[in-house]
Amino acid sequence: MDICRTTLCATMSELWRERNARIFTGSFRDYKQVSLVVINEVKMRFHDMKLRVLDNRINREASSKIQASIVYKEKETRQCKWEPPPLDYIQLCADGSLTDEGGTSAGILRRHDGTVMMAYVRGAKGSTIGNIELEAIFWAKSKSAQIPWRL
């Protein structure tokens, strides 16, 4: 269960309830009262649950507010070794990442001897990791189209 999604749903529900109270009964609560109800609603949903969530700023702030029992997922580290392309070829290594803060794509073009011809990092517009990784490949291909390389 995602803390932020649950908080958003509780917020929308409480704002709608406040809107209806204002329209149909003429009663008003200030923003502090509405916020307190939202926090209590979210706390109630996560009471006695052991959550396993990504370790990021948003989840840390949210879990602190709702006092949830959180186990943060450890970041996985993978060892990679670069393998050179055949002679007269250029190798493109491209990747993308997608986080709560947005997407990023990056790539590096190397000759068979390992010398770097071009490297880039850029913001990505895609909304899925697959789209972002394709953006990384297409961007490098478009920038290198004028040069007679074999990718």
Coordinates of N, CA and C in Angstrom, one line a residue:
M1 N 0.9 -1.2 0.0 CA 0.0 0.0 0.0 C 0.9 1.2 0.0
D2 N 0.6 2.2 -0.8 CA 1.4 3.4 -1.0 C 0.9 4.5 0.0
I3 N 1.8 5.0 0.8 CA 1.4 6.0 1.8 C 0.9 7.3 1.1
C4 N 1.6 7.7 0.0 CA 1.1 8.9 -0.6 C -0.2 8.8 -1.3
R5 N -0.5 7.7 -1.9 CA -1.8 7.5 -2.6 C -2.9 7.4 -1.5
T6 N -2.7 6.7 -0.4 CA -3.7 6.7 0.6 C -3.9 8.0 1.2
T7 N -2.9 8.8 1.4 CA -3.0 10.2 1.9 C -3.8 11.0 1.0
L8 N -3.5 10.9 -0.3 CA -4.2 11.7 -1.3 C -5.7 11.3 -1.3
C9 N -6.0 10.0 -1.3 CA -7.4 9.6 -1.2 C -8.1 10.1 0.0
A10 N -7.5 10.1 1.2 CA -8.1 10.6 2.4 C -8.3 12.1 2.3
T11 N -7.3 12.8 1.7 CA -7.4 14.2 1.6 C -8.6 14.6 0.7
M12 N -8.7 13.9 -0.5 CA -9.8 14.2 -1.4 C -11.1 13.9 -0.7
S13 N -11.2 12.8 0.0 CA -12.5 12.4 0.6 C -12.9 13.5 1.7
E14 N -11.9 13.9 2.5 CA -12.2 14.9 3.5 C -12.5 16.3 2.9
L15 N -11.8 16.7 1.9 CA -12.2 17.9 1.2 C -13.6 17.9 0.6
W16 N -13.9 16.8 0.1 CA -15.3 16.7 -0.5 C -16.3 16.7 0.6
R17 N -16.0 16.1 1.7 CA -16.9 16.1 2.9 C -17.1 17.5 3.4
E18 N -15.9 18.3 3.5 CA -16.0 19.7 3.9 C -16.8 20.5 3.0
R19 N -16.6 20.3 1.7 CA -17.3 21.0 0.6 C -18.8 20.8 0.8
N20 N -19.2 19.6 1.0 CA -20.7 19.3 1.2 C -21.2 19.9 2.5
A21 N -20.4 19.9 3.5 CA -20.9 20.5 4.8 C -21.1 22.0 4.6
R22 N -20.2 22.6 3.9 CA -20.3 24.1 3.6 C -21.6 24.4 2.8
I23 N -21.8 23.6 1.7 CA -22.9 23.9 0.8 C -24.2 23.5 1.5
F24 N -24.4 22.4 2.1 CA -25.7 21.9 2.6 C -26.0 22.2 4.0
T25 N -25.0 22.5 4.9 CA -25.4 22.8 6.3 C -24.8 24.2 6.7
G26 N -24.0 24.8 5.9 CA -23.4 26.1 6.2 C -22.4 26.0 7.3
S27 N -21.9 24.8 7.7 CA -20.9 24.7 8.7 C -19.5 24.8 8.0
F28 N -18.5 25.4 8.8 CA -17.2 25.5 8.2 C -16.2 25.0 9.2
R29 N -15.1 24.4 8.8 CA -13.9 24.0 9.6 C -12.7 24.7 9.0
D30 N -11.8 25.1 9.8 CA -10.6 25.7 9.2 C -9.6 24.6 8.7
Y31 N -8.6 25.0 8.0 CA -7.7 24.0 7.3 C -7.0 23.1 8.3
K32 N -6.7 23.6 9.6 CA -6.0 22.8 10.6 C -6.9 21.6 11.0
Q33 N -8.2 21.9 11.2 CA -9.1 20.8 11.6 C -9.2 19.8 10.5
V34 N -9.3 20.2 9.2 CA -9.4 19.3 8.1 C -8.1 18.5 8.0
S35 N -7.0 19.1 8.1 CA -5.7 18.4 8.1 C -5.6 17.4 9.2
L36 N -6.0 17.7 10.4 CA -6.0 16.7 11.5 C -6.8 15.5 11.2
V37 N -8.0 15.7 10.6 CA -8.9 14.6 10.3 C -8.2 13.7 9.2
V38 N -7.6 14.3 8.2 CA -6.9 13.5 7.2 C -5.7 12.7 7.8
I39 N -4.9 13.3 8.7 CA -3.8 12.6 9.3 C -4.3 11.4 10.1
N40 N -5.4 11.7 10.9 CA -6.0 10.6 11.7 C -6.6 9.5 10.9
E41 N -7.2 9.9 9.7 CA -7.7 8.9 8.8 C -6.6 8.0 8.2
V42 N -5.5 8.6 7.9 CA -4.4 7.8 7.3 C -3.7 7.0 8.4
K43 N -3.6 7.5 9.6 CA -3.0 6.8 10.7 C -3.8 5.5 11.0
M44 N -5.2 5.7 11.0 CA -6.1 4.6 11.2 C -5.9 3.5 10.2
R45 N -5.7 3.8 8.9 CA -5.5 2.8 7.9 C -4.2 2.1 8.0
F46 N -3.2 2.7 8.5 CA -1.9 2.1 8.7 C -1.6 1.6 10.1
H47 N -2.6 1.6 11.0 CA -2.4 1.2 12.3 C -2.0 -0.3 12.4
D48 N -0.9 -0.6 13.1 CA -0.4 -2.0 13.3 C 0.0 -2.7 12.0
M49 N 0.2 -1.9 11.0 CA 0.7 -2.5 9.7 C 2.2 -2.4 9.7
K50 N 2.9 -3.4 9.2 CA 4.3 -3.3 9.0 C 4.5 -3.0 7.5
L51 N 4.9 -1.8 7.1 CA 5.0 -1.4 5.7 C 6.4 -1.6 5.2
R52 N 6.5 -2.1 4.0 CA 7.9 -2.2 3.3 C 7.8 -1.3 2.1
V53 N 8.4 -0.1 2.2 CA 8.3 0.9 1.2 C 9.7 1.4 0.7
L54 N 9.7 2.1 -0.4 CA 11.0 2.6 -0.9 C 11.5 3.7 0.0
D55 N 12.8 3.8 0.1 CA 13.4 4.8 1.0 C 13.6 6.1 0.2
N56 N 12.6 7.0 0.3 CA 12.7 8.3 -0.3 C 12.2 9.4 0.7
R57 N 12.5 10.6 0.3 CA 12.1 11.8 1.2 C 10.6 11.8 1.5
I58 N 9.8 11.6 0.4 CA 8.3 11.6 0.6 C 7.8 10.6 1.6
N59 N 8.3 9.3 1.4 CA 7.8 8.3 2.3 C 8.3 8.5 3.7
R60 N 9.5 9.0 3.9 CA 10.0 9.3 5.2 C 9.2 10.4 5.9
E61 N 8.9 11.4 5.2 CA 8.0 12.5 5.8 C 6.6 12.0 6.1
A62 N 6.0 11.2 5.2 CA 4.7 10.7 5.4 C 4.7 9.7 6.6
S63 N 5.6 8.8 6.7 CA 5.6 7.9 7.7 C 5.8 8.5 9.1
S64 N 6.6 9.6 9.1 CA 6.8 10.4 10.3 C 5.5 11.0 10.8
K65 N 4.8 11.6 9.9 CA 3.5 12.2 10.2 C 2.5 11.2 10.8
I66 N 2.4 10.0 10.1 CA 1.3 9.1 10.5 C 1.8 8.1 11.5
Q67 N 3.1 8.2 11.9 CA 3.7 7.3 12.9 C 3.5 5.8 12.6
A68 N 3.8 5.5 11.3 CA 3.6 4.1 10.9 C 4.9 3.3 11.1
S69 N 4.8 2.0 11.3 CA 5.9 1.2 11.4 C 6.4 0.8 10.0
I70 N 7.6 1.4 9.7 CA 8.1 1.3 8.3 C 9.4 0.5 8.3
V71 N 9.5 -0.4 7.3 CA 10.8 -1.1 6.9 C 11.1 -0.6 5.5
Y72 N 12.2 0.1 5.4 CA 12.6 0.6 4.1 C 13.3 -0.5 3.3
K73 N 12.9 -0.5 2.0 CA 13.6 -1.5 1.1 C 15.0 -1.1 0.9
E74 N 15.9 -2.0 1.0 CA 17.3 -1.7 0.7 C 17.6 -1.6 -0.8
K75 N 18.4 -0.6 -1.1 CA 18.8 -0.5 -2.5 C 19.6 -1.6 -3.0
E76 N 19.3 -2.1 -4.1 CA 20.0 -3.2 -4.7 C 21.2 -2.7 -5.5
T77 N 22.3 -3.3 -5.3 CA 23.5 -3.0 -6.1 C 23.9 -4.1 -7.0
R78 N 24.1 -3.8 -8.3 CA 24.5 -4.8 -9.3 C 25.8 -4.5 -9.9
Q79 N 26.7 -5.4 -10.0 CA 28.0 -5.3 -10.6 C 27.8 -5.5 -12.1
C80 N 28.4 -4.6 -12.9 CA 28.3 -4.7 -14.4 C 29.7 -4.5 -14.9
K81 N 30.0 -5.2 -16.0 CA 31.3 -5.1 -16.7 C 31.0 -4.7 -18.2
W82 N 31.7 -3.7 -18.6 CA 31.6 -3.3 -20.0 C 32.3 -4.3 -20.9
E83 N 31.6 -4.7 -22.0 CA 32.1 -5.6 -23.0 C 32.3 -4.7 -24.3
P84 N 33.5 -4.7 -24.9 CA 33.7 -3.8 -26.1 C 32.9 -4.4 -27.3
P85 N 32.5 -3.4 -28.2 CA 31.8 -3.9 -29.4 C 32.9 -4.4 -30.4
P86 N 32.4 -5.0 -31.5 CA 33.4 -5.4 -32.5 C 34.2 -4.2 -33.1
L87 N 35.3 -4.5 -33.7 CA 36.1 -3.5 -34.3 C 35.3 -2.7 -35.3
D88 N 35.5 -1.3 -35.3 CA 34.8 -0.4 -36.2 C 33.3 -0.2 -35.9
Y89 N 32.9 -0.7 -34.7 CA 31.5 -0.4 -34.3 C 31.6 0.5 -33.1
I90 N 30.5 1.2 -32.8 CA 30.3 2.1 -31.7 C 29.2 1.4 -30.8
Q91 N 29.5 1.4 -29.5 CA 28.5 0.8 -28.6 C 27.8 1.9 -27.9
L92 N 26.4 1.8 -27.9 CA 25.6 2.7 -27.1 C 25.1 1.9 -25.9
C93 N 25.4 2.4 -24.7 CA 24.8 1.9 -23.4 C 23.9 3.0 -22.9
A94 N 22.6 2.7 -22.9 CA 21.6 3.7 -22.5 C 20.7 3.2 -21.4
D95 N 20.2 4.0 -20.6 CA 19.4 3.6 -19.5 C 18.4 4.7 -19.1
G96 N 17.4 4.4 -18.4 CA 16.4 5.4 -17.9 C 16.1 5.1 -16.5
S97 N 15.6 6.1 -15.8 CA 15.2 5.9 -14.4 C 13.9 6.7 -14.2
L98 N 13.0 6.2 -13.4 CA 11.8 6.8 -13.1 C 11.6 6.8 -11.5
T99 N 11.4 8.0 -10.9 CA 11.2 8.1 -9.5 C 10.0 8.9 -9.3
D100 N 9.7 9.2 -8.0 CA 8.6 10.0 -7.7 C 8.8 11.5 -8.1
E101 N 10.1 11.8 -8.3 CA 10.4 13.2 -8.7 C 10.4 13.4 -10.2
G102 N 10.3 12.3 -11.0 CA 10.3 12.4 -12.5 C 11.3 11.4 -13.1
G103 N 11.5 11.5 -14.4 CA 12.3 10.6 -15.2 C 13.6 11.2 -15.7
T104 N 14.6 10.4 -15.9 CA 15.9 10.8 -16.4 C 16.3 9.7 -17.3
S105 N 17.0 10.1 -18.4 CA 17.6 9.2 -19.3 C 19.1 9.5 -19.5
A106 N 19.9 8.5 -19.8 CA 21.3 8.8 -19.9 C 21.9 7.8 -20.9
G107 N 23.0 8.1 -21.4 CA 23.7 7.1 -22.3 C 25.2 7.5 -22.5
I108 N 25.9 6.5 -23.1 CA 27.3 6.7 -23.4 C 27.6 6.0 -24.6
L109 N 28.3 6.6 -25.5 CA 28.8 6.0 -26.8 C 30.3 5.8 -26.7
R110 N 30.7 4.5 -26.9 CA 32.2 4.2 -26.8 C 32.6 3.5 -28.1
R111 N 33.9 3.7 -28.4 CA 34.6 2.9 -29.5 C 35.0 1.5 -28.9
H112 N 35.5 0.7 -29.8 CA 35.9 -0.7 -29.4 C 37.0 -0.7 -28.3
D113 N 37.8 0.4 -28.3 CA 38.9 0.5 -27.4 C 38.5 1.1 -26.0
G114 N 37.2 1.5 -25.9 CA 36.7 2.0 -24.7 C 36.7 3.5 -24.6
T115 N 37.2 4.2 -25.6 CA 37.2 5.7 -25.5 C 35.8 6.2 -25.7
V116 N 35.5 7.2 -24.9 CA 34.1 7.8 -24.9 C 34.0 8.8 -26.1
M117 N 33.0 8.6 -26.9 CA 32.7 9.6 -28.0 C 31.7 10.6 -27.6
M118 N 30.7 10.2 -26.8 CA 29.7 11.1 -26.3 C 29.0 10.5 -25.1
A119 N 28.6 11.3 -24.2 CA 27.9 10.9 -23.0 C 26.8 12.0 -22.7
Y120 N 25.7 11.5 -22.2 CA 24.6 12.5 -22.0 C 23.7 12.1 -20.8
V121 N 23.1 13.0 -20.2 CA 22.1 12.8 -19.2 C 21.1 13.9 -19.4
R122 N 19.8 13.5 -19.4 CA 18.8 14.5 -19.7 C 17.5 14.1 -19.0
G123 N 16.6 15.1 -18.8 CA 15.3 14.8 -18.3 C 14.5 14.0 -19.3
A124 N 13.6 13.2 -18.8 CA 12.8 12.4 -19.7 C 11.3 12.8 -19.6
K125 N 10.5 12.6 -20.7 CA 9.1 13.0 -20.7 C 8.2 11.8 -20.4
G126 N 8.8 10.6 -20.6 CA 7.9 9.4 -20.5 C 7.4 9.1 -19.1
S127 N 6.3 8.4 -19.1 CA 5.6 8.1 -17.8 C 5.8 6.7 -17.4
T128 N 6.5 5.9 -18.2 CA 6.8 4.5 -17.8 C 8.3 4.3 -18.0
I129 N 8.9 3.4 -17.3 CA 10.3 3.1 -17.5 C 10.7 2.7 -18.9
G130 N 9.8 1.9 -19.5 CA 10.1 1.5 -20.9 C 10.1 2.6 -21.9
N131 N 9.2 3.6 -21.7 CA 9.2 4.7 -22.6 C 10.5 5.6 -22.4
I132 N 10.9 5.7 -21.1 CA 12.0 6.5 -20.8 C 13.3 5.9 -21.4
E133 N 13.4 4.6 -21.3 CA 14.6 3.9 -21.8 C 14.6 4.0 -23.3
L134 N 13.5 4.0 -24.0 CA 13.4 4.2 -25.4 C 13.8 5.6 -25.8
E135 N 13.4 6.6 -25.0 CA 13.8 7.9 -25.2 C 15.3 8.1 -25.2
A136 N 16.0 7.4 -24.2 CA 17.4 7.4 -24.1 C 18.1 6.9 -25.4
I137 N 17.6 5.8 -26.0 CA 18.1 5.3 -27.2 C 17.9 6.2 -28.4
F138 N 16.6 6.6 -28.6 CA 16.3 7.5 -29.7 C 17.0 8.8 -29.7
W139 N 17.2 9.4 -28.5 CA 17.9 10.7 -28.4 C 19.3 10.5 -28.9
A140 N 20.0 9.5 -28.4 CA 21.4 9.2 -28.9 C 21.5 8.9 -30.4
K141 N 20.5 8.2 -30.9 CA 20.5 7.9 -32.3 C 20.3 9.1 -33.1
S142 N 19.4 10.0 -32.7 CA 19.1 11.2 -33.4 C 20.3 12.2 -33.4
K143 N 21.0 12.3 -32.3 CA 22.2 13.1 -32.2 C 23.4 12.6 -33.0
S144 N 23.4 11.3 -33.2 CA 24.6 10.7 -33.8 C 24.3 10.4 -35.3
A145 N 23.1 10.7 -35.8 CA 22.7 10.3 -37.1 C 23.6 10.9 -38.3
Q146 N 24.2 12.0 -38.1 CA 25.0 12.6 -39.1 C 26.4 11.9 -39.2
I147 N 26.8 11.2 -38.2 CA 28.1 10.6 -38.2 C 28.0 9.1 -38.7
P148 N 28.8 8.7 -39.6 CA 28.7 7.3 -40.2 C 29.2 6.3 -39.2
W149 N 28.5 6.0 -38.1 CA 28.9 5.0 -37.2 C 28.0 3.8 -37.4
R150 N 28.5 2.7 -36.9 CA 27.7 1.5 -36.9 C 27.4 1.2 -35.4
L151 N 26.1 1.3 -35.1 CA 25.7 1.1 -33.7 C 25.2 -0.3 -33.5

